[in-house]
Amino acid sequence: MAETMKLHYTVDGDDFTRAGETSSKVKKTLNQLGFAPGVVKKVAIAMYEGEINMVIHANGGTIDVDISPEEIVIIMQDVGPGIPDIEKAMQEGFSTADHSVRELGFGAGMGLPNMKRYSDEMTIDTEVGKGTCVKLVVKAKE
């Protein structure tokens, strides 16, 4: 693969039945392109966590994935409520998910920490009342 492959997805908010489909599609694509299993795993986990956060907290959004031989860049953009305190949101176990979401088995407060753990770079640009953009970079070499 000499050039960058660009993928674009829309994530529906509050649709838990389809949550995770986008990360599964990207995982399949990376496997077909021959990326190392460890790289595919990192992308799949980080993306899944972001996708679930978009469903739970932000009424969906868009995910753009740029795949090159050097790295996989994932940009997740939503128009949700924003994150008032990023430092607090990065603490394992901290969650603003309501009871109904927790009853479904989501909202354990591991989304952002796992996104950071399974990516090589993570930046969060957020504005309360406007939305959040999370950029993840996973290097293509293990």
Short mmCIF file of C-alpha atoms in Angstrom, two decimals:
data_model
loop_
_atom_site.label_atom_id
_atom_site.label_comp_id
_atom_site.label_asym_id
_atom_site.label_seq_id
_atom_site.Cartn_x
_atom_site.Cartn_y
_atom_site.Cartn_z
CA MET A 1 0.00 0.00 0.00
CA ALA A 2 1.81 3.08 -1.25
CA GLU A 3 -0.81 5.73 -0.57
CA THR A 4 -3.13 6.62 2.27
CA MET A 5 -6.50 4.90 2.34
CA LYS A 6 -9.26 7.15 3.66
CA LEU A 7 -12.39 5.77 5.29
CA HIS A 8 -15.39 7.72 6.57
CA TYR A 9 -18.18 6.51 8.84
CA THR A 10 -21.23 7.95 10.56
CA VAL A 11 -22.07 6.69 14.04
CA ASP A 12 -25.70 6.85 15.15
CA GLY A 13 -26.34 8.06 18.69
CA ASP A 14 -28.21 5.91 21.21
CA ASP A 15 -28.09 2.89 18.85
CA PHE A 16 -26.48 0.24 21.05
CA THR A 17 -27.43 -2.55 18.65
CA ARG A 18 -25.04 -1.15 16.00
CA ALA A 19 -22.40 0.24 18.35
CA GLY A 20 -19.06 -1.28 17.46
CA GLU A 21 -19.82 -1.89 13.77
CA THR A 22 -17.41 0.80 12.59
CA SER A 23 -14.47 -0.49 14.61
CA SER A 24 -15.23 -4.02 13.36
CA LYS A 25 -15.16 -2.82 9.73
CA VAL A 26 -11.83 -1.06 10.24
CA LYS A 27 -10.41 -4.13 12.00
CA LYS A 28 -11.41 -6.28 9.02
CA THR A 29 -9.85 -3.80 6.57
CA LEU A 30 -6.56 -3.67 8.53
CA ASN A 31 -6.42 -7.48 8.65
CA GLN A 32 -7.02 -7.65 4.88
CA LEU A 33 -4.22 -5.13 4.33
CA GLY A 34 -1.84 -7.31 6.35
CA PHE A 35 -1.21 -5.14 9.39
CA ALA A 36 0.34 -6.94 12.39
CA PRO A 37 -2.20 -8.46 14.82
CA GLY A 38 -0.99 -6.23 17.67
CA VAL A 39 -1.55 -3.09 15.60
CA VAL A 40 -5.01 -4.25 14.54
CA LYS A 41 -5.90 -5.01 18.17
CA LYS A 42 -4.81 -1.54 19.35
CA VAL A 43 -6.84 0.20 16.64
CA ALA A 44 -9.91 -1.98 17.21
CA ILE A 45 -9.97 -1.43 20.99
CA ALA A 46 -9.25 2.31 20.88
CA MET A 47 -11.80 2.85 18.13
CA TYR A 48 -14.46 0.72 19.81
CA GLU A 49 -14.13 2.72 23.04
CA GLY A 50 -14.46 5.99 21.12
CA GLU A 51 -17.41 4.71 19.15
CA ILE A 52 -19.20 3.61 22.32
CA ASN A 53 -18.52 7.02 23.90
CA MET A 54 -20.09 8.68 20.86
CA VAL A 55 -23.21 6.51 21.22
CA ILE A 56 -23.52 6.98 24.99
CA HIS A 57 -22.61 10.62 25.44
CA ALA A 58 -22.70 12.53 22.15
CA ASN A 59 -25.66 11.38 20.06
CA GLY A 60 -23.26 9.92 17.51
CA GLY A 61 -20.87 11.66 15.16
CA THR A 62 -18.38 10.87 12.44
CA ILE A 63 -15.20 8.82 12.32
CA ASP A 64 -12.51 9.35 9.70
CA VAL A 65 -9.69 6.84 9.40
CA ASP A 66 -6.52 7.43 7.39
CA ILE A 67 -4.50 4.27 6.87
CA SER A 68 -0.93 4.52 5.62
CA PRO A 69 2.02 2.13 5.79
CA GLU A 70 3.40 4.18 8.72
CA GLU A 71 0.34 4.80 10.88
CA ILE A 72 -3.41 4.68 11.32
CA VAL A 73 -4.97 8.03 12.22
CA ILE A 74 -8.50 8.06 13.63
CA ILE A 75 -10.48 11.29 13.98
CA MET A 76 -13.72 11.05 15.95
CA GLN A 77 -15.90 14.14 15.81
CA ASP A 78 -19.20 14.70 17.59
CA VAL A 79 -21.55 17.54 18.38
CA GLY A 80 -22.35 16.29 21.87
CA PRO A 81 -22.19 18.13 25.17
CA GLY A 82 -18.39 18.33 25.28
CA ILE A 83 -16.18 17.25 28.17
CA PRO A 84 -16.16 19.78 31.03
CA ASP A 85 -13.14 18.27 32.83
CA ILE A 86 -10.80 16.20 30.65
CA GLU A 87 -8.47 15.38 33.55
CA LYS A 88 -11.37 13.90 35.52
CA ALA A 89 -12.74 12.10 32.43
CA MET A 90 -9.32 10.45 31.96
CA GLN A 91 -9.51 8.84 35.42
CA GLU A 92 -10.28 5.13 35.26
CA GLY A 93 -13.76 4.47 36.60
CA PHE A 94 -15.06 8.03 36.21
CA SER A 95 -18.29 8.03 34.20
CA THR A 96 -21.17 10.34 33.46
CA ALA A 97 -23.24 7.53 31.92
CA ASP A 98 -26.71 7.24 33.38
CA HIS A 99 -28.19 4.19 35.08
CA SER A 100 -29.95 2.87 31.95
CA VAL A 101 -26.64 2.80 30.04
CA ARG A 102 -24.88 1.05 32.92
CA GLU A 103 -27.65 -1.57 33.00
CA LEU A 104 -26.73 -2.38 29.39
CA GLY A 105 -23.15 -3.07 30.52
CA PHE A 106 -21.64 0.20 29.28
CA GLY A 107 -20.44 3.33 31.05
CA ALA A 108 -17.80 1.81 33.32
CA GLY A 109 -15.53 4.82 32.93
CA MET A 110 -12.80 3.07 30.92
CA GLY A 111 -13.47 4.62 27.48
CA LEU A 112 -10.98 7.50 27.39
CA PRO A 113 -8.34 5.69 29.51
CA ASN A 114 -8.46 2.69 27.15
CA MET A 115 -8.34 4.94 24.09
CA LYS A 116 -5.13 6.46 25.46
CA ARG A 117 -3.71 3.07 26.51
CA TYR A 118 -4.25 1.49 23.08
CA SER A 119 -3.02 4.38 20.94
CA ASP A 120 0.44 5.85 20.47
CA GLU A 121 -0.88 9.41 20.48
CA MET A 122 -4.18 10.87 21.63
CA THR A 123 -5.40 14.45 21.57
CA ILE A 124 -8.75 15.75 22.75
CA ASP A 125 -10.23 19.02 21.55
CA THR A 126 -13.50 19.73 23.31
CA GLU A 127 -15.81 22.63 23.94
CA VAL A 128 -18.74 22.37 26.34
CA GLY A 129 -21.99 22.72 24.45
CA LYS A 130 -20.28 22.33 21.04
CA GLY A 131 -18.74 18.84 20.93
CA THR A 132 -15.53 16.90 21.03
CA CYS A 133 -12.89 15.83 18.55
CA VAL A 134 -10.56 13.01 19.54
CA LYS A 135 -7.55 12.18 17.39
CA LEU A 136 -5.84 8.84 17.84
CA VAL A 137 -2.65 7.72 16.13
CA VAL A 138 -1.48 4.11 16.10
CA LYS A 139 1.93 3.42 14.60
CA ALA A 140 1.89 0.65 12.02
CA LYS A 141 5.01 -1.04 13.38
CA GLU A 142 4.77 -3.03 16.61
#
